[in-house]
PDB file of C-alpha atoms in Angstrom:
ATOM      1  CA  UNK A 170      18.752  15.863  36.077  1.00 49.00           C
ATOM      2  CA  UNK A 171      21.640  14.352  34.101  1.00 50.00           C
ATOM      3  CA  UNK A 172      24.266  17.054  34.717  1.00 50.00           C
ATOM      4  CA  UNK A 173      26.163  18.078  31.601  1.00 78.00           C
ATOM      5  CA  UNK A 174      25.031  17.803  28.003  1.00 82.00           C
ATOM      6  CA  UNK A 175      27.537  15.015  27.468  1.00 83.00           C
ATOM      7  CA  UNK A 176      26.135  13.075  30.426  1.00 85.00           C
ATOM      8  CA  UNK A 177      22.628  13.457  29.016  1.00 86.00           C
ATOM      9  CA  UNK A 178      23.863  12.155  25.670  1.00 90.00           C
ATOM     10  CA  UNK A 179      25.565   9.145  27.274  1.00 90.00           C
ATOM     11  CA  UNK A 180      22.477   8.290  29.320  1.00 92.00           C
ATOM     12  CA  UNK A 181      20.307   8.607  26.225  1.00 93.00           C
ATOM     13  CA  UNK A 182      22.659   6.284  24.352  1.00 93.00           C
ATOM     14  CA  UNK A 183      22.562   3.793  27.213  1.00 94.00           C
ATOM     15  CA  UNK A 184      18.749   3.770  27.327  1.00 95.00           C
ATOM     16  CA  UNK A 185      18.502   3.553  23.537  1.00 94.00           C
ATOM     17  CA  UNK A 186      20.974   0.654  23.537  1.00 94.00           C
ATOM     18  CA  UNK A 187      18.829  -1.200  26.101  1.00 94.00           C
ATOM     19  CA  UNK A 188      15.632  -0.397  24.249  1.00 92.00           C
ATOM     20  CA  UNK A 189      16.626  -2.102  20.993  1.00 88.00           C
ATOM     21  CA  UNK A 190      17.245  -5.714  22.172  1.00 91.00           C
ATOM     22  CA  UNK A 191      14.402  -5.641  24.698  1.00 92.00           C
ATOM     23  CA  UNK A 192      11.999  -4.366  22.038  1.00 87.00           C
ATOM     24  CA  UNK A 193      13.208  -6.881  19.451  1.00 88.00           C
ATOM     25  CA  UNK A 194      12.702  -9.737  21.914  1.00 90.00           C
ATOM     26  CA  UNK A 195       9.193  -8.688  22.942  1.00 86.00           C
ATOM     27  CA  UNK A 196       7.873  -7.396  19.621  1.00 83.00           C
ATOM     28  CA  UNK A 197       9.734  -9.547  17.080  1.00 84.00           C
ATOM     29  CA  UNK A 198      11.268 -12.747  18.441  1.00 89.00           C
ATOM     30  CA  UNK A 199       8.459 -13.949  20.722  1.00 86.00           C
ATOM     31  CA  UNK A 200       5.693 -13.334  18.128  1.00 84.00           C
ATOM     32  CA  UNK A 201       7.812 -15.098  15.485  1.00 84.00           C
ATOM     33  CA  UNK A 202       7.963 -18.204  17.677  1.00 84.00           C
ATOM     34  CA  UNK A 203       4.405 -18.259  19.001  1.00 81.00           C
ATOM     35  CA  UNK A 204       2.159 -16.568  16.440  1.00 80.00           C
ATOM     36  CA  UNK A 205       1.377 -18.470  13.250  1.00 80.00           C
ATOM     37  CA  UNK A 206       0.021 -16.156  10.539  1.00 74.00           C
ATOM     38  CA  UNK A 207      -3.564 -16.947   9.483  1.00 74.00           C
ATOM     39  CA  UNK A 208      -3.662 -19.954  11.795  1.00 78.00           C
ATOM     40  CA  UNK A 209      -5.213 -18.981  15.147  1.00 74.00           C
ATOM     41  CA  UNK A 210      -5.624 -22.629  16.151  1.00 76.00           C
ATOM     42  CA  UNK A 211      -1.870 -23.254  15.908  1.00 82.00           C
ATOM     43  CA  UNK A 212      -1.214 -19.942  17.643  1.00 78.00           C
ATOM     44  CA  UNK A 213      -3.517 -20.916  20.504  1.00 76.00           C
ATOM     45  CA  UNK A 214      -1.621 -24.178  20.966  1.00 79.00           C
ATOM     46  CA  UNK A 215       1.710 -22.345  20.881  1.00 80.00           C
ATOM     47  CA  UNK A 216       0.548 -19.936  23.576  1.00 77.00           C
ATOM     48  CA  UNK A 217      -0.243 -22.881  25.819  1.00 76.00           C
ATOM     49  CA  UNK A 218       2.935 -24.780  24.951  1.00 81.00           C
ATOM     50  CA  UNK A 219       5.255 -21.769  25.311  1.00 82.00           C
ATOM     51  CA  UNK A 220       3.415 -19.874  28.031  1.00 78.00           C
ATOM     52  CA  UNK A 221       6.570 -18.751  29.849  1.00 85.00           C
ATOM     53  CA  UNK A 222       8.089 -17.425  26.614  1.00 86.00           C
ATOM     54  CA  UNK A 223       4.816 -15.711  25.768  1.00 82.00           C
ATOM     55  CA  UNK A 224       4.679 -14.098  29.209  1.00 83.00           C
ATOM     56  CA  UNK A 225       8.336 -13.081  28.907  1.00 88.00           C
ATOM     57  CA  UNK A 226       7.573 -11.336  25.626  1.00 86.00           C
ATOM     58  CA  UNK A 227       4.762  -9.383  27.250  1.00 84.00           C
ATOM     59  CA  UNK A 228       7.012  -8.470  30.177  1.00 88.00           C
ATOM     60  CA  UNK A 229       9.736  -7.337  27.767  1.00 91.00           C
ATOM     61  CA  UNK A 230       7.259  -5.041  26.038  1.00 89.00           C
ATOM     62  CA  UNK A 231       6.367  -3.456  29.376  1.00 89.00           C
ATOM     63  CA  UNK A 232      10.058  -2.991  30.231  1.00 93.00           C
ATOM     64  CA  UNK A 233      10.672  -1.536  26.765  1.00 93.00           C
ATOM     65  CA  UNK A 234       8.102   1.172  27.394  1.00 92.00           C
ATOM     66  CA  UNK A 235       9.613   2.041  30.768  1.00 94.00           C
ATOM     67  CA  UNK A 236      13.038   2.348  29.145  1.00 95.00           C
ATOM     68  CA  UNK A 237      11.518   4.517  26.402  1.00 95.00           C
ATOM     69  CA  UNK A 238      10.234   6.977  29.007  1.00 95.00           C
ATOM     70  CA  UNK A 239      13.704   7.229  30.576  1.00 95.00           C
ATOM     71  CA  UNK A 240      15.173   7.674  27.090  1.00 95.00           C
ATOM     72  CA  UNK A 241      12.936  10.535  26.061  1.00 95.00           C
ATOM     73  CA  UNK A 242      13.469  12.350  29.359  1.00 94.00           C
ATOM     74  CA  UNK A 243      17.247  12.193  28.895  1.00 94.00           C
ATOM     75  CA  UNK A 244      16.847  13.446  25.322  1.00 95.00           C
ATOM     76  CA  UNK A 245      14.653  16.293  26.568  1.00 94.00           C
ATOM     77  CA  UNK A 246      17.452  17.309  28.950  1.00 92.00           C
ATOM     78  CA  UNK A 247      19.883  17.199  26.032  1.00 92.00           C
ATOM     79  CA  UNK A 248      17.823  19.198  23.535  1.00 94.00           C
ATOM     80  CA  UNK A 249      15.696  21.587  25.581  1.00 91.00           C
ATOM     81  CA  UNK A 250      18.231  24.352  25.001  1.00 90.00           C
ATOM     82  CA  UNK A 251      17.984  23.792  21.242  1.00 91.00           C
ATOM     83  CA  UNK A 252      14.198  24.016  21.176  1.00 92.00           C
ATOM     84  CA  UNK A 253      12.033  23.627  24.266  1.00 93.00           C
ATOM     85  CA  UNK A 254       8.734  23.459  22.343  1.00 94.00           C
ATOM     86  CA  UNK A 255      10.034  20.949  19.811  1.00 95.00           C
ATOM     87  CA  UNK A 256      11.541  18.912  22.644  1.00 95.00           C
ATOM     88  CA  UNK A 257       8.143  18.948  24.347  1.00 95.00           C
ATOM     89  CA  UNK A 258       6.500  17.616  21.187  1.00 95.00           C
ATOM     90  CA  UNK A 259       9.117  14.871  21.101  1.00 96.00           C
ATOM     91  CA  UNK A 260       8.271  13.832  24.661  1.00 96.00           C
ATOM     92  CA  UNK A 261       4.513  14.005  24.086  1.00 96.00           C
ATOM     93  CA  UNK A 262       4.610  11.898  20.919  1.00 96.00           C
ATOM     94  CA  UNK A 263       6.698   9.172  22.507  1.00 96.00           C
ATOM     95  CA  UNK A 264       4.556   9.120  25.645  1.00 95.00           C
ATOM     96  CA  UNK A 265       1.457   8.673  23.485  1.00 95.00           C
ATOM     97  CA  UNK A 266       3.193   5.794  21.707  1.00 93.00           C
ATOM     98  CA  UNK A 267       4.175   4.112  24.965  1.00 93.00           C
ATOM     99  CA  UNK A 268       0.648   4.499  26.349  1.00 92.00           C
ATOM    100  CA  UNK A 269      -0.896   2.862  23.286  1.00 91.00           C
ATOM    101  CA  UNK A 270       1.762   0.131  23.383  1.00 88.00           C
ATOM    102  CA  UNK A 271       0.889  -0.603  27.006  1.00 86.00           C
ATOM    103  CA  UNK A 272      -2.778  -0.842  26.068  1.00 83.00           C
ATOM    104  CA  UNK A 273      -1.824  -3.235  23.263  1.00 80.00           C
ATOM    105  CA  UNK A 274      -0.235  -5.565  25.801  1.00 77.00           C
ATOM    106  CA  UNK A 275      -3.721  -6.124  27.241  1.00 70.00           C
ATOM    107  CA  UNK A 276      -4.553  -8.130  24.103  1.00 64.00           C
ATOM    108  CA  UNK A 277      -1.638 -10.468  24.790  1.00 65.00           C
ATOM    109  CA  UNK A 278      -2.586 -10.654  28.458  1.00 63.00           C
ATOM    110  CA  UNK A 279      -6.123 -11.645  27.521  1.00 61.00           C
ATOM    111  CA  UNK A 280      -4.814 -14.617  25.546  1.00 61.00           C
ATOM    112  CA  UNK A 281      -2.752 -15.771  28.528  1.00 61.00           C
ATOM    113  CA  UNK A 282      -5.656 -15.408  30.960  1.00 61.00           C
ATOM    114  CA  UNK A 283      -7.943 -17.246  28.561  1.00 60.00           C
ATOM    115  CA  UNK A 284      -5.597 -20.230  28.490  1.00 58.00           C
ATOM    116  CA  UNK A 285      -5.438 -20.303  32.334  1.00 57.00           C
ATOM    117  CA  UNK A 286      -9.167 -20.010  33.027  1.00 55.00           C
ATOM    118  CA  UNK A 287     -10.014 -23.499  31.810  1.00 56.00           C
ATOM    119  CA  UNK A 288     -12.215 -21.976  29.130  1.00 56.00           C
ATOM    120  CA  UNK A 289     -10.949 -24.575  26.672  1.00 58.00           C
ATOM    121  CA  UNK A 290     -12.802 -27.201  28.711  1.00 61.00           C
ATOM    122  CA  UNK A 291     -16.206 -25.527  28.489  1.00 62.00           C
ATOM    123  CA  UNK A 292     -16.160 -23.651  25.194  1.00 62.00           C
ATOM    124  CA  UNK A 293     -16.324 -25.210  21.722  1.00 69.00           C
ATOM    125  CA  UNK A 294     -13.011 -25.234  19.872  1.00 67.00           C
ATOM    126  CA  UNK A 295     -14.323 -22.759  17.294  1.00 73.00           C
ATOM    127  CA  UNK A 296     -15.058 -20.181  20.009  1.00 72.00           C
ATOM    128  CA  UNK A 297     -11.630 -20.699  21.568  1.00 70.00           C
ATOM    129  CA  UNK A 298      -9.972 -20.091  18.215  1.00 72.00           C
ATOM    130  CA  UNK A 299     -12.143 -17.029  17.578  1.00 75.00           C
ATOM    131  CA  UNK A 300     -11.242 -15.495  20.945  1.00 74.00           C
ATOM    132  CA  UNK A 301      -7.548 -16.076  20.316  1.00 73.00           C
ATOM    133  CA  UNK A 302      -7.815 -14.523  16.870  1.00 77.00           C
ATOM    134  CA  UNK A 303      -9.709 -11.457  18.086  1.00 78.00           C
ATOM    135  CA  UNK A 304      -7.333 -10.797  21.003  1.00 76.00           C
ATOM    136  CA  UNK A 305      -4.243 -11.139  18.811  1.00 79.00           C
ATOM    137  CA  UNK A 306      -5.738  -9.063  15.993  1.00 80.00           C
ATOM    138  CA  UNK A 307      -6.498  -6.363  18.571  1.00 81.00           C
ATOM    139  CA  UNK A 308      -2.888  -6.538  19.760  1.00 81.00           C
ATOM    140  CA  UNK A 309      -1.532  -6.279  16.210  1.00 83.00           C
ATOM    141  CA  UNK A 310      -3.767  -3.354  15.269  1.00 86.00           C
ATOM    142  CA  UNK A 311      -3.131  -1.431  18.486  1.00 87.00           C
ATOM    143  CA  UNK A 312       0.611  -2.069  18.204  1.00 86.00           C
ATOM    144  CA  UNK A 313       0.623  -0.650  14.683  1.00 88.00           C
ATOM    145  CA  UNK A 314      -1.230   2.450  15.878  1.00 91.00           C
ATOM    146  CA  UNK A 315       1.471   2.794  18.528  1.00 92.00           C
ATOM    147  CA  UNK A 316       3.981   2.371  15.698  1.00 91.00           C
ATOM    148  CA  UNK A 317       2.708   5.601  14.139  1.00 94.00           C
ATOM    149  CA  UNK A 318       3.791   7.519  17.226  1.00 95.00           C
ATOM    150  CA  UNK A 319       7.034   5.527  17.515  1.00 93.00           C
ATOM    151  CA  UNK A 320       7.728   6.994  14.108  1.00 94.00           C
ATOM    152  CA  UNK A 321       6.358  10.493  14.681  1.00 96.00           C
ATOM    153  CA  UNK A 322       8.542  11.161  17.731  1.00 96.00           C
ATOM    154  CA  UNK A 323      11.605  10.656  15.530  1.00 96.00           C
ATOM    155  CA  UNK A 324      10.647  13.726  13.463  1.00 97.00           C
ATOM    156  CA  UNK A 325      11.226  16.290  16.245  1.00 97.00           C
ATOM    157  CA  UNK A 326      14.205  14.236  17.413  1.00 97.00           C
ATOM    158  CA  UNK A 327      15.672  14.311  13.910  1.00 96.00           C
ATOM    159  CA  UNK A 328      15.109  18.061  13.560  1.00 96.00           C
ATOM    160  CA  UNK A 329      16.668  18.740  16.977  1.00 96.00           C
ATOM    161  CA  UNK A 330      19.637  16.527  16.144  1.00 96.00           C
ATOM    162  CA  UNK A 331      20.091  18.380  12.863  1.00 95.00           C
ATOM    163  CA  UNK A 332      19.793  21.861  14.379  1.00 94.00           C
ATOM    164  CA  UNK A 333      21.640  21.410  17.667  1.00 92.00           C
ATOM    165  CA  UNK A 334      25.202  21.245  16.361  1.00 91.00           C
ATOM    166  CA  UNK A 335      25.873  18.460  18.877  1.00 93.00           C
ATOM    167  CA  UNK A 336      26.029  15.759  16.196  1.00 93.00           C
ATOM    168  CA  UNK A 337      26.733  15.335  12.470  1.00 93.00           C
ATOM    169  CA  UNK A 338      23.669  16.585  10.620  1.00 94.00           C
ATOM    170  CA  UNK A 339      23.404  13.339   8.666  1.00 95.00           C
ATOM    171  CA  UNK A 340      22.235  11.646  11.895  1.00 96.00           C
ATOM    172  CA  UNK A 341      19.244  13.969  12.002  1.00 95.00           C
ATOM    173  CA  UNK A 342      18.399  13.138   8.395  1.00 96.00           C
ATOM    174  CA  UNK A 343      18.683   9.402   9.073  1.00 95.00           C
ATOM    175  CA  UNK A 344      16.360   9.714  12.076  1.00 96.00           C
ATOM    176  CA  UNK A 345      13.768  11.458   9.893  1.00 96.00           C
ATOM    177  CA  UNK A 346      14.015   8.620   7.354  1.00 95.00           C
ATOM    178  CA  UNK A 347      13.573   6.003  10.093  1.00 94.00           C
ATOM    179  CA  UNK A 348      10.575   7.871  11.483  1.00 95.00           C
ATOM    180  CA  UNK A 349       8.963   7.963   8.049  1.00 95.00           C
ATOM    181  CA  UNK A 350       9.506   4.206   7.701  1.00 93.00           C
ATOM    182  CA  UNK A 351       7.615   3.497  10.941  1.00 93.00           C
ATOM    183  CA  UNK A 352       4.689   5.674   9.899  1.00 94.00           C
ATOM    184  CA  UNK A 353       4.464   4.233   6.373  1.00 93.00           C
ATOM    185  CA  UNK A 354       4.636   0.637   7.661  1.00 91.00           C
ATOM    186  CA  UNK A 355       1.869   1.335  10.172  1.00 90.00           C
ATOM    187  CA  UNK A 356      -0.466   2.791   7.563  1.00 91.00           C
ATOM    188  CA  UNK A 357       0.307  -0.041   5.129  1.00 90.00           C
ATOM    189  CA  UNK A 358      -0.915  -2.459   7.811  1.00 87.00           C
ATOM    190  CA  UNK A 359      -3.939  -0.398   8.837  1.00 84.00           C
ATOM    191  CA  UNK A 360      -5.040   0.144   5.224  1.00 87.00           C
ATOM    192  CA  UNK A 361      -4.314  -3.534   4.438  1.00 79.00           C
ATOM    193  CA  UNK A 362      -2.273  -2.677   1.372  1.00 78.00           C
ATOM    194  CA  UNK A 363      -0.811  -5.620  -0.507  1.00 77.00           C
ATOM    195  CA  UNK A 364       2.809  -4.911   0.413  1.00 75.00           C
ATOM    196  CA  UNK A 365       4.786  -7.776   1.916  1.00 73.00           C
ATOM    197  CA  UNK A 366       7.832  -6.040   3.345  1.00 74.00           C
ATOM    198  CA  UNK A 367       8.476  -3.495   6.077  1.00 79.00           C
ATOM    199  CA  UNK A 368      10.462  -0.350   5.299  1.00 84.00           C
ATOM    200  CA  UNK A 369      11.813  -0.223   8.830  1.00 82.00           C
ATOM    201  CA  UNK A 370      13.614  -3.539   8.195  1.00 77.00           C
ATOM    202  CA  UNK A 371      15.785  -1.642   5.709  1.00 79.00           C
ATOM    203  CA  UNK A 372      15.844   1.830   7.283  1.00 81.00           C
ATOM    204  CA  UNK A 373      16.545   0.960  10.924  1.00 83.00           C
ATOM    205  CA  UNK A 374      20.118   2.228  10.686  1.00 85.00           C
ATOM    206  CA  UNK A 375      19.067   5.793  11.522  1.00 89.00           C
ATOM    207  CA  UNK A 376      18.280   4.927  15.118  1.00 92.00           C
ATOM    208  CA  UNK A 377      21.213   2.495  15.335  1.00 92.00           C
ATOM    209  CA  UNK A 378      23.681   5.124  14.095  1.00 93.00           C
ATOM    210  CA  UNK A 379      22.343   7.740  16.498  1.00 95.00           C
ATOM    211  CA  UNK A 380      22.548   5.281  19.399  1.00 94.00           C
ATOM    212  CA  UNK A 381      26.152   4.350  18.647  1.00 93.00           C
ATOM    213  CA  UNK A 382      27.162   7.997  18.299  1.00 94.00           C
ATOM    214  CA  UNK A 383      25.598   8.836  21.663  1.00 93.00           C
ATOM    215  CA  UNK A 384      27.395   5.944  23.360  1.00 91.00           C
ATOM    216  CA  UNK A 385      30.792   6.357  21.731  1.00 90.00           C
ATOM    217  CA  UNK A 386      31.186  10.100  21.170  1.00 89.00           C
ATOM    218  CA  UNK A 387      28.486  11.868  23.180  1.00 86.00           C
ATOM    219  CA  UNK A 388      28.111  15.446  22.005  1.00 87.00           C
ATOM    220  CA  UNK A 389      30.690  17.167  19.834  1.00 72.00           C
ATOM    221  CA  UNK A 390      33.669  18.728  21.523  1.00 63.00           C
ATOM    222  CA  UNK A 391      32.898  22.196  22.798  1.00 55.00           C
ATOM    223  CA  UNK A 392      29.181  21.474  23.338  1.00 54.00           C
ATOM    224  CA  UNK A 393      29.637  19.853  26.756  1.00 44.00           C
ATOM    225  CA  UNK A 394      28.469  22.699  28.972  1.00 44.00           C
ATOM    226  CA  UNK A 395      26.322  22.589  32.100  1.00 40.00           C
ATOM    227  CA  UNK A 396      22.570  22.472  31.520  1.00 40.00           C
TER     228      UNK A 396
END
């Protein structure tokens, strides 16, 4: 599909590089502007005031998931010779994560549709606020469940990176650490533990380092053989 191992690595780096800013825009920036924690009334007003931005965030999330599928397929091409079964697990885990993430976008879509249906003119304010809260809470919870699989897929990827000989082994270790951070953060949210920071904010460099290596160096010299 991608030709040589080095081509697969470059394509994977390209898709990973695209994935990061698109994901940050849709999952971090837009919510930071529109969603006010513990204030669904203010959030509802922001959705109406910044509807285009809100829609753009939802669109970015959809694009992010499409890019993620292209990414994992290029990584499968790269690593299938190292471990076909483990590579298959990698693909399956990420596809589960993208599916759940796409379902999560329905919660955001519901908020947009609600604001366009004129429901605010016929429903009491309290019911409008409740609907907004429920739809956004559903989005948050479903997104965090997706986050578990966004972390789990990094475990087989980290092991394959470590074992393949294509890259410095430290990159595989860093990917495992990043994957663990996603999983821990997701369970902290789901279990409602009183922890007010996200591990992934401090351990994101595993994915960033791997992405840069793919883009700049590809696979190590001598590993660039036909697939």
